[in-house]
XYZ file of C-alpha atoms in Angstrom:
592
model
C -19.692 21.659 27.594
C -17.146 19.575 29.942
C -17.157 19.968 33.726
C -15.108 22.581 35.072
C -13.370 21.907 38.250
C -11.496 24.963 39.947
C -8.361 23.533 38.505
C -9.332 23.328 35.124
C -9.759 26.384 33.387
C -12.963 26.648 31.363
C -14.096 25.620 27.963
C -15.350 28.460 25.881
C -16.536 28.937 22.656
C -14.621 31.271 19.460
C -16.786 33.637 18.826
C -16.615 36.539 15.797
C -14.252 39.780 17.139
C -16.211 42.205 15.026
C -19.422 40.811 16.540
C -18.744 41.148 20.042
C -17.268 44.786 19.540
C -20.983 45.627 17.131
C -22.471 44.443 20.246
C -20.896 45.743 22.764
C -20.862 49.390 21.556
C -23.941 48.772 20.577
C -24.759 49.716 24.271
C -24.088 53.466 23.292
C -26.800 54.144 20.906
C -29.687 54.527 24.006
C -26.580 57.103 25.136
C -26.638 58.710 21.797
C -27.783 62.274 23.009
C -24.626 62.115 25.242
C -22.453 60.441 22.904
C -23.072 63.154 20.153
C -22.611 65.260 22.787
C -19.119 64.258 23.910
C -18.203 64.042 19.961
C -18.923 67.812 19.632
C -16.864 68.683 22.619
C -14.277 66.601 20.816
C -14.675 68.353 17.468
C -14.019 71.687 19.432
C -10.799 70.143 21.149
C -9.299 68.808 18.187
C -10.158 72.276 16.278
C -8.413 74.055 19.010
C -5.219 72.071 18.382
C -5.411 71.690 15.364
C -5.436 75.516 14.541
C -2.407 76.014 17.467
C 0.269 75.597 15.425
C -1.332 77.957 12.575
C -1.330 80.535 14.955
C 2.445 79.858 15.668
C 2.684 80.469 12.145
C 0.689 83.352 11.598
C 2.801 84.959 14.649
C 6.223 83.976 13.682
C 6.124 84.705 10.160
C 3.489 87.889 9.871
C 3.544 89.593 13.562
C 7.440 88.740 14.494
C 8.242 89.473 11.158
C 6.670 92.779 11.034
C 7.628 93.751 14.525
C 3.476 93.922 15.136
C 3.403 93.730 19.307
C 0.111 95.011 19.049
C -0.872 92.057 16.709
C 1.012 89.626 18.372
C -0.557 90.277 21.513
C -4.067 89.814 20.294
C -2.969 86.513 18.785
C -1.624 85.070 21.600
C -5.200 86.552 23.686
C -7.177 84.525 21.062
C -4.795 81.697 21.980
C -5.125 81.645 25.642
C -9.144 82.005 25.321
C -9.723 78.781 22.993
C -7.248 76.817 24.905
C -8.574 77.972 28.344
C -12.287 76.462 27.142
C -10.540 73.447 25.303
C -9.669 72.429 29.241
C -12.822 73.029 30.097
C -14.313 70.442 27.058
C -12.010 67.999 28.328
C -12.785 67.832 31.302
C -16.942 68.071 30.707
C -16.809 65.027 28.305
C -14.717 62.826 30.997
C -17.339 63.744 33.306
C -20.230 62.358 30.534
C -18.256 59.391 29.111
C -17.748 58.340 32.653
C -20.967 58.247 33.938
C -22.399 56.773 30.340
C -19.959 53.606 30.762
C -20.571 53.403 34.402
C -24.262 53.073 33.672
C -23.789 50.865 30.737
C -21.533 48.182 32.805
C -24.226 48.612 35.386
C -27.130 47.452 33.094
C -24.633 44.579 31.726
C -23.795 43.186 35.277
C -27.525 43.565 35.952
C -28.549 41.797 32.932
C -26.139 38.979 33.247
C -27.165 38.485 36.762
C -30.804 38.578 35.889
C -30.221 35.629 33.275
C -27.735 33.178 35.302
C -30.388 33.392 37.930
C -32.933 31.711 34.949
C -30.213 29.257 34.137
C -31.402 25.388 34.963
C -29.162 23.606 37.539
C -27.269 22.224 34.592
C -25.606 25.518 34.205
C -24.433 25.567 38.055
C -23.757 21.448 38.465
C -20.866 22.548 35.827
C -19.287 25.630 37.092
C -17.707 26.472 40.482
C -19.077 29.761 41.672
C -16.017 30.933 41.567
C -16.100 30.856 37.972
C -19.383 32.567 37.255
C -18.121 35.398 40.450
C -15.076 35.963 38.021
C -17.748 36.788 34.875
C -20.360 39.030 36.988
C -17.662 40.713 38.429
C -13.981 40.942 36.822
C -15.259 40.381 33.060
C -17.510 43.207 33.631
C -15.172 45.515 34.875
C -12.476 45.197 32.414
C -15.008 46.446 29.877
C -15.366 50.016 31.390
C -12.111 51.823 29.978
C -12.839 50.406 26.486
C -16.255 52.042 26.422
C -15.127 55.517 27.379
C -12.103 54.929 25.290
C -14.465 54.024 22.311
C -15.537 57.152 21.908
C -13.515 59.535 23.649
C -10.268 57.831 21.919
C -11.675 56.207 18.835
C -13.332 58.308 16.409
C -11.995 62.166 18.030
C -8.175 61.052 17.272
C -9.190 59.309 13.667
C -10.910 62.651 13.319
C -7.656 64.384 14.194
C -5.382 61.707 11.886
C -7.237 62.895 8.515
C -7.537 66.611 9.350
C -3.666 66.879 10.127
C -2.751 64.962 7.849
C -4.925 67.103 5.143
C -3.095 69.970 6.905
C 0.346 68.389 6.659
C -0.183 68.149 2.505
C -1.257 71.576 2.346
C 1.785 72.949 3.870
C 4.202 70.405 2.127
C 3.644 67.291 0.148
C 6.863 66.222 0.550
C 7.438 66.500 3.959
C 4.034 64.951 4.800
C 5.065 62.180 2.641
C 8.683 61.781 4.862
C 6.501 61.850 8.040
C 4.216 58.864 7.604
C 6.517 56.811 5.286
C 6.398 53.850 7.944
C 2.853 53.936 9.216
C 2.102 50.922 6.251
C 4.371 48.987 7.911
C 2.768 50.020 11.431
C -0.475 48.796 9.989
C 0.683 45.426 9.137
C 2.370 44.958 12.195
C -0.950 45.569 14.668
C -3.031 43.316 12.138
C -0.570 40.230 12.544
C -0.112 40.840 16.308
C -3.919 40.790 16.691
C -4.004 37.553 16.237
C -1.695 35.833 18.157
C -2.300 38.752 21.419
C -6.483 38.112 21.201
C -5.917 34.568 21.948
C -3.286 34.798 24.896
C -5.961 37.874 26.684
C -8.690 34.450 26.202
C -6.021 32.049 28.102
C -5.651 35.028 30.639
C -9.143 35.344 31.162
C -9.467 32.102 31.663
C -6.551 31.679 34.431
C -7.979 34.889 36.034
C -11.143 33.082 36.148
C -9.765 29.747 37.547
C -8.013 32.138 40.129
C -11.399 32.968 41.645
C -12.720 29.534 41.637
C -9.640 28.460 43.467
C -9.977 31.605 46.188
C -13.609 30.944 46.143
C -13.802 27.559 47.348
C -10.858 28.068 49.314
C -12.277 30.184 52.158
C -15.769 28.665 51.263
C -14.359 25.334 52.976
C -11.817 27.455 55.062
C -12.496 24.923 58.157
C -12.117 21.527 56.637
C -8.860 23.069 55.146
C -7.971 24.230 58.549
C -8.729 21.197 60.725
C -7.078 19.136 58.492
C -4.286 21.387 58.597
C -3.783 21.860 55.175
C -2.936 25.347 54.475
C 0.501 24.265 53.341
C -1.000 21.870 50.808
C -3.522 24.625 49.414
C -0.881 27.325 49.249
C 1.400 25.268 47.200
C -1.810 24.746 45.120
C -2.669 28.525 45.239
C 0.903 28.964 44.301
C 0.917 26.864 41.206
C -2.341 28.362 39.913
C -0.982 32.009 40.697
C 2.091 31.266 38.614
C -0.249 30.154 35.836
C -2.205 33.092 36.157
C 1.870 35.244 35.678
C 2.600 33.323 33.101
C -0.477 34.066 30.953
C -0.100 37.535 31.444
C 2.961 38.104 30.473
C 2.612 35.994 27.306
C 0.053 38.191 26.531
C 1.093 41.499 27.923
C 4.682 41.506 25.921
C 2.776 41.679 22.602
C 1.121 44.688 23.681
C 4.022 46.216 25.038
C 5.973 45.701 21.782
C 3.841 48.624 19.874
C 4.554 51.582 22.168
C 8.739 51.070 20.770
C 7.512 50.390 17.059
C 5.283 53.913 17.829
C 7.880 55.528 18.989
C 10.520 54.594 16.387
C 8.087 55.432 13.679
C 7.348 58.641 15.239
C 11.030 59.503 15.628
C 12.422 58.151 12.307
C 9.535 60.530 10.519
C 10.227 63.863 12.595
C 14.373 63.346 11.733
C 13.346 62.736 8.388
C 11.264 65.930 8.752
C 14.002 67.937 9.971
C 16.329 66.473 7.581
C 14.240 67.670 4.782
C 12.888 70.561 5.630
C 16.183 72.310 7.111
C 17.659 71.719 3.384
C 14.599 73.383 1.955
C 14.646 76.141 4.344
C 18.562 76.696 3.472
C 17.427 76.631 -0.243
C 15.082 79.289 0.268
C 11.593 77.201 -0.396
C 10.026 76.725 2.761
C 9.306 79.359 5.594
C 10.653 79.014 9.015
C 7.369 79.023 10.396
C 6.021 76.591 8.425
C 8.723 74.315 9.309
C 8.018 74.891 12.675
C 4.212 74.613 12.523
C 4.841 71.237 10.402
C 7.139 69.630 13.346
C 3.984 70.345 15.650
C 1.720 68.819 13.025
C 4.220 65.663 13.604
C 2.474 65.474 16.591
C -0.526 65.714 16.655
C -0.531 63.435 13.827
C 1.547 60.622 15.603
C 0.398 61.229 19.491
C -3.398 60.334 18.304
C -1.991 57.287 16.758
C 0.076 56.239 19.935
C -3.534 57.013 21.719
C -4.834 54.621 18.262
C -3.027 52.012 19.151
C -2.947 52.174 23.374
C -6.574 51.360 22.536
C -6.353 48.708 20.029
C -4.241 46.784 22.730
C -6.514 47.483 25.087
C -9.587 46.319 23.244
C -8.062 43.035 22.231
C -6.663 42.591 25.914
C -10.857 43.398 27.203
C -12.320 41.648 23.917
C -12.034 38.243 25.700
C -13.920 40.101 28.684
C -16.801 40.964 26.426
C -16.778 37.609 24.691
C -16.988 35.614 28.396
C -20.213 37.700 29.550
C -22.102 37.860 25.653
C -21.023 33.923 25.451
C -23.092 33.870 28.914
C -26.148 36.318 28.030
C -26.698 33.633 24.916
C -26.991 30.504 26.744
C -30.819 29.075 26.225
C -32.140 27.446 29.969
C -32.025 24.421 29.703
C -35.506 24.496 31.565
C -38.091 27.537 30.412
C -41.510 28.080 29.708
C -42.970 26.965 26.550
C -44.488 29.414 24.358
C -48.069 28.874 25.405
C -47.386 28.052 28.698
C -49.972 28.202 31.323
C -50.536 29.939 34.973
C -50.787 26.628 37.271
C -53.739 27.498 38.897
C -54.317 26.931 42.995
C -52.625 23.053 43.442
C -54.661 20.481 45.216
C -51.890 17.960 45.604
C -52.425 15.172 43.172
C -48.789 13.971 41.537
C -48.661 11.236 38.691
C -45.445 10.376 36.990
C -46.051 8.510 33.909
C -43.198 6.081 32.484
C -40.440 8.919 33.136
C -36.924 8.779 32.370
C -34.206 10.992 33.366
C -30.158 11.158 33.446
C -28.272 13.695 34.040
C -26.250 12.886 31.651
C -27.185 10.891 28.781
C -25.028 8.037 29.182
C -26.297 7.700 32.970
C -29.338 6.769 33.822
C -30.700 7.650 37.274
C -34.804 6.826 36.934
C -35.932 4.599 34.029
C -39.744 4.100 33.269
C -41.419 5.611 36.840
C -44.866 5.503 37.501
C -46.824 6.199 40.633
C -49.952 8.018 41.527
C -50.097 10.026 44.761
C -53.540 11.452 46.276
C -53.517 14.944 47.001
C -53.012 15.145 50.925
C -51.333 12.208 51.225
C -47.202 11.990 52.594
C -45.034 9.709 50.629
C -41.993 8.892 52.511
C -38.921 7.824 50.208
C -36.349 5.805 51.466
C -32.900 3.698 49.348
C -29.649 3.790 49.171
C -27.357 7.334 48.350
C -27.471 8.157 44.874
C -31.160 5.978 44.269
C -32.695 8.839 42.716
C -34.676 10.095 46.027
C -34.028 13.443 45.470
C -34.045 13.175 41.608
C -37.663 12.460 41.940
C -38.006 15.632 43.749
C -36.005 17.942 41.472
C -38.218 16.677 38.501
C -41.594 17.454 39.978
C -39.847 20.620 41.151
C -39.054 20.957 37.347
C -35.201 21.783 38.059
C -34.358 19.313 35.211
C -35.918 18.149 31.665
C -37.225 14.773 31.955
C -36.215 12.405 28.756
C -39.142 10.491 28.619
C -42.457 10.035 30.076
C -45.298 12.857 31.630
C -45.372 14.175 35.413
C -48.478 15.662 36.195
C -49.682 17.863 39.084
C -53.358 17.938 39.263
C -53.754 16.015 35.650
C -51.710 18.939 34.403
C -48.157 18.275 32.485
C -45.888 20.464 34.377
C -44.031 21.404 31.609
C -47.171 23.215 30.048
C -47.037 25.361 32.904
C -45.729 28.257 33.895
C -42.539 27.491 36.127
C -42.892 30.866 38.602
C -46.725 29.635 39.154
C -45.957 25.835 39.624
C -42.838 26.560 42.244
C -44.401 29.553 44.168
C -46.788 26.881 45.241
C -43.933 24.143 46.576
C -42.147 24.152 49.558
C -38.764 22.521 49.469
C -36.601 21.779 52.539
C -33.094 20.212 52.164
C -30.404 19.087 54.447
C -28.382 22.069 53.008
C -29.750 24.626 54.721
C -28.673 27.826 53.716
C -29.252 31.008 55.091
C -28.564 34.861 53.918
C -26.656 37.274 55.726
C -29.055 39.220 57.644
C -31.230 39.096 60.470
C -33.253 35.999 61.480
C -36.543 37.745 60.943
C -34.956 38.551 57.034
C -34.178 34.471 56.572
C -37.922 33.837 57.905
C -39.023 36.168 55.872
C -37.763 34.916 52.538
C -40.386 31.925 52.708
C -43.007 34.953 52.056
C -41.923 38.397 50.990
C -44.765 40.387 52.445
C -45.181 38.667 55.647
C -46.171 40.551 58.907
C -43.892 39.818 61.877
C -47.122 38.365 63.358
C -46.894 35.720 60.734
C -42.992 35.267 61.263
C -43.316 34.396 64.417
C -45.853 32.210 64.314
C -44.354 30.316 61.902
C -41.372 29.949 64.361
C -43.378 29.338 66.811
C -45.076 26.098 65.444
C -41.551 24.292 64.616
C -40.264 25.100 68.061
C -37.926 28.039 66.843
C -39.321 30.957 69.109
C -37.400 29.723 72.314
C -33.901 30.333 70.774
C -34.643 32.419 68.832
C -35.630 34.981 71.779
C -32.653 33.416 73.704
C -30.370 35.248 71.036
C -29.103 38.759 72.049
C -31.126 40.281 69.780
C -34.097 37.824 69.407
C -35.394 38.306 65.822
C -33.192 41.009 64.675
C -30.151 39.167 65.563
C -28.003 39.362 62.612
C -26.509 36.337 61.081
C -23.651 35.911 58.679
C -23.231 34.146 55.397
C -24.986 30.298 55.796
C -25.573 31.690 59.833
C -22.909 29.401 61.008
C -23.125 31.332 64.479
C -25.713 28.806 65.071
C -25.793 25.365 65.677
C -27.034 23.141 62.694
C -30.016 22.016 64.488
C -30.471 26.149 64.874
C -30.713 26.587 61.212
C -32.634 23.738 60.271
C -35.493 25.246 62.598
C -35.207 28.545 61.011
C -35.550 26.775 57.592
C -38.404 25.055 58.869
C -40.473 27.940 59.576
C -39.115 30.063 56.715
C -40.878 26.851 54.751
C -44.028 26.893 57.492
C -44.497 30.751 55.990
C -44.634 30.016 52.668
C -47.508 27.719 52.911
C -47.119 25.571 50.325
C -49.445 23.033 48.523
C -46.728 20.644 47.870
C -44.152 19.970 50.666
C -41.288 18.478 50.414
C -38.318 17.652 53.154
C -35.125 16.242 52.008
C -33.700 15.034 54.226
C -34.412 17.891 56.368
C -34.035 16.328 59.898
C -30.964 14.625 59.246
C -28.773 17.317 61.306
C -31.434 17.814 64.176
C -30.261 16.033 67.399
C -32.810 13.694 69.187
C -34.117 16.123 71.199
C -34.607 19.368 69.052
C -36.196 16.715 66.071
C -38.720 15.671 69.002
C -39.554 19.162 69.687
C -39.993 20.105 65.863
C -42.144 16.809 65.394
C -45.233 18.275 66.143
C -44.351 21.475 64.059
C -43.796 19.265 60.981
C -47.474 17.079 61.602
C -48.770 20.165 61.033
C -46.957 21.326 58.882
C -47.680 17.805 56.720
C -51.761 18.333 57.543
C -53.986 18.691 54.307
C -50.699 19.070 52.114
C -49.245 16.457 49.624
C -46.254 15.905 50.992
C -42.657 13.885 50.211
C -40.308 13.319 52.553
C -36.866 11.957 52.031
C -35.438 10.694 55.153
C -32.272 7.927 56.339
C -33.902 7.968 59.978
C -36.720 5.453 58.910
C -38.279 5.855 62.683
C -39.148 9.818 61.557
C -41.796 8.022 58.664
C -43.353 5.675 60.228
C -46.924 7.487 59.946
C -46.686 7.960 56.400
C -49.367 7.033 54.169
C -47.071 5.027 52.130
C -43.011 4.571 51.553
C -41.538 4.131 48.518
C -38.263 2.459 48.207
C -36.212 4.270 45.490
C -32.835 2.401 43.875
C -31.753 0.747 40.997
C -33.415 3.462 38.673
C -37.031 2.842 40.037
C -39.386 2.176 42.865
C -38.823 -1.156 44.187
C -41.307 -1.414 46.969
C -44.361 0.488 48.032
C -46.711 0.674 50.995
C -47.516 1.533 54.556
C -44.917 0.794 57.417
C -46.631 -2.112 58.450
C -46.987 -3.819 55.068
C -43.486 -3.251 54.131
C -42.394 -4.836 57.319
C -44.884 -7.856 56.688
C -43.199 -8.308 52.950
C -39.942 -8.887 54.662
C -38.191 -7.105 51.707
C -35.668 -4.323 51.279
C -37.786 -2.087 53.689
C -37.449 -4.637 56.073
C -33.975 -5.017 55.848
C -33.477 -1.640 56.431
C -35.579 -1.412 59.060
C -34.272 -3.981 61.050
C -30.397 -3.132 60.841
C -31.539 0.482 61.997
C -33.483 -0.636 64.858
C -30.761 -2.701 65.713
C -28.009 -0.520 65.151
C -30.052 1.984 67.764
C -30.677 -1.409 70.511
């Protein structure tokens, strides 16, 4: 699948119509108690009209007739009664279709969420958020009127369709006959729309989708955009896409408007042609006035259900593309999973060996080519190189974010990808320069290194980084509440509270991306004995620009040019006069 930017809309795959609607009303049979339910209530409502205009009959040509008030009034008792409890049936299966589709779009959204979350980075290195907000969200939603329309629409008003129209035979062939004379053509009309109106709802979707990405990212970055000052430049931009986003649906929205006319002159041309007939057979002597006027009420209810009929075939091919987005989702394979006989990673002692790996993330680029090393469990590797070396590629493969090509990594002479992923990362701390932090309170953000932690725990986890101070400083102290990434507080602020959410979770493997890259001078100097112990007894990697925060290290590894190009202590690198060296030495003299 390409990249998507938030100006491209996405790339998405055809998929089978009948398929996605199999599956997505599929959803109903766990509801089938209150779908038969709502289907009885149905049979009731269409039995009450159906029999409505019989009873016109029955009153104009037998009670009127024969001057029987005392019949008539009994009729029209019966009337009121049915009718009276046909409101009633509407109204109860609205009540049960609604909460039915309301828990079925629930279980979807939940389900879809539940499965991006086991989606590999792959899946999120391609897609703005934006993009996958628009699927959770909007896709989901526009599914809920087609799955109360399904069956509240769908199989009642066929229902109704076959019994009138048995009805409308019975009465007169001939005027039945002059009634539905262009429903063929109707037919053949919807069919050959359907195609060209499914595919305009999939470029809608997609512009809708794009929309969000747009929005998304937008306010995401809301104050590089506004201290560059360029909220003219991303309103034109906003504009354009907006226009797109018109444009698509009113290419696809004119098709759909087209059938309610066509309906309508159908409808209109068979009741004339009704009339037309049936006042010359009523002059002639061959057909009753009542049943003409029972008939024209059977026009109806024969031709309102298919209005209803075809209100919902728009609006399932406008929501098909909906359906098709999240299903298209819900079948994506991680790229990363367990294997079938995957196994618990039992307690880690720290010892890493990558043997001869490979790895691009793409397969035309290379990033690592043929890496080996052995680390001892306890000891802190320090890996320095230029941006885009593969530092923190090493990382995300022993973290098992991404598939290696070639080549074995082992954690305690285990292959990691025999191993259960849950069991191997529950026992790894990572902490990167992106620190990012839920809304909540601080104690919450702490918390998240370990779920069941005492507030005992929590703060003494703050408390050995340095954290405690401002953290009591802040009006609330632990229960202060922060919003989305906490950018109430200063960077160094939220690196310390990522430090100790990390110093909770206790890990067995540690690893700090560049994780005091934001920390001023002083705040790094009072979090420097916090991360020594953190380090203690733990096999630990640290990725780090600052090469005077690695000097202690048991060894450095400098990572470029798709490999390890130098290893050893501080002091041997310096002696080799190499790369390490180099680097080294501009620093130092960068900081004289």
């Amino acid at each position: 699948m390409a990249l998507d930017s938030i100006r491209e809309d996405e790339h998405s795959e055809e998929s089978l119509k009948l398929a996605t609607i199999k599956r997505l009303f599929g959803r109903l049979v766990e509801y089938k108690k209150e779908v038969i339910k709502v289907l009885m209530l149905m049979i009731f409502i269409i039995g009450v009209s159906v029999v409505n205009p019989i009873f016109i009959k029955i009153a104009i040509d037998t009670y009127v007739v024969a001057g029987d008030i005392r019949g008539l009034l009994m009729l029209a008792g019966i009337t009121i009664v049915i009718n009276f409890l046909s409101k009633i049936a509407i109204k109860w299966r609205i009540v049960i279709m609604s909460k039915v589709a309301n828990d079925v779009l629930m279980k979807i959204r939940q389900e879809l969420y539940t499965h991006i979350q086991k989606l590999s980075f792959n899946f999120f290195d391609k897609r703005p958020a934006g993009k996958i907000l628009a699927r959770v969200v909007g896709d989901v939603n526009s599914l809920k009127d087609v799955l109360i329309n399904g069956v509240v629409t769908l199989i009642p008003d066929f229902l109704q369709i076959m019994i009138t129209l048995v009805i409308m035979f019975l009465l007169n062939a001939r005027l039945a006959i002059s009634a539905i004379i262009l429903l063929p053509f109707l037919i053949g009309l919807m069919y050959i729309s359907e195609i060209k109106a499914h595919k305009k709802w999939r470029i809608f979707r997609k512009k809708n989708s794009t929309m969000n990405a747009f929005i998304h990212e937008d306010f995401s970055g809301i104050k590089v955009v506004q201290s560059y000052t360029a909220q003219k430049k991303t309103s034109e931009d906003f504009e354009e896409i907006l226009e797109e986003h018109k444009q698509s649906f009113i290419s696809a929205i004119v098709l759909n408007d087209l059938f309610w006319p066509i309906v309508e002159i159908s409808w209109g041309a068979g009741t004339a042609l009704v009339f037309y007939i049936g006042v010359s057979l009523s002059s002639a002597g061959t057909l009753e006035v009542g049943t003409l006027i029972a008939f024209t009420a059977y026009i109806t209810m024969f031709w309102n259900p298919i209005m209803n009929l075809s209100n919902f075939y728009n609006q399932l091919i406008m929501n098909l593309a909906g359906a098709e987005r999240i299903f298209e989702i819900m079948d994506m394979v991680p790229d990363v999973m367990d294997e079938t006989e995957a196994v618990i990673m039992p307690p880690i002692k720290g010892h890493v060996e990558f043997e001869d790996v490979t790895f691009g993330y793409e397969e035309e680029t290379v990033v690592l080519k043929n890496v080996s090393f052995k680390v001892k469990a306890g000891e802190t590797i320090a890996m320095v190189g230029a941006t885009g070396g593969g530092k923190s590629t090493i990382i995300n493969l022993m973290s098992r974010f991404y598939n290696i090509q070639e080549g074995r990594i082992l954690i305690d002479r285990l292959d990691i990808a025999k191993v259960n992923i849950e069991s191997l990362r529950s026992q790894m701390g990572i902490m990167t320069q992106d620190t990012f932090l839920f809304s909540g309170s601080i104690k919450e953000n702490i918390r998240y290194g370990k779920l069941d932690a005492t507030d005992e725990e929590i703060i003494e986890a703050a408390k050995s980084v340095s954290a405690h101070s401002f953290i009591m400083a802040c009006e609330n102290g632990y229960d202060t509440k922060l919003n989305e990434r906490g950018t109430k507080l200063s960077v160094g602020q939220r690196q310390l509270i990522a430090f100790a959410r990390t110093m909770l979770s206790r890990p067995k493997i540690l690893i700090l991306d560049e994780a005091t890259s934001s920390i001023d001078t002083h705040t790094e100097k009072l979090v420097q004995k916090g991360i020594e112990a953190l380090l203690e007894g733990r096999t630990s990697f640290v990725i780090a620009h600052r090469l005077s925060t690695i000097k202690n290290a048991d060894r450095i590894f400098v990572v470029d040019n798709q490999g390890i190009l130098e290893s050893g202590s501080h002091d041997q690198l310096l002696q080799e006069e190499g790369i390490y060296y180099n680097l080294y030495m501009s620093q130092f003299k960068a900081g004289a």
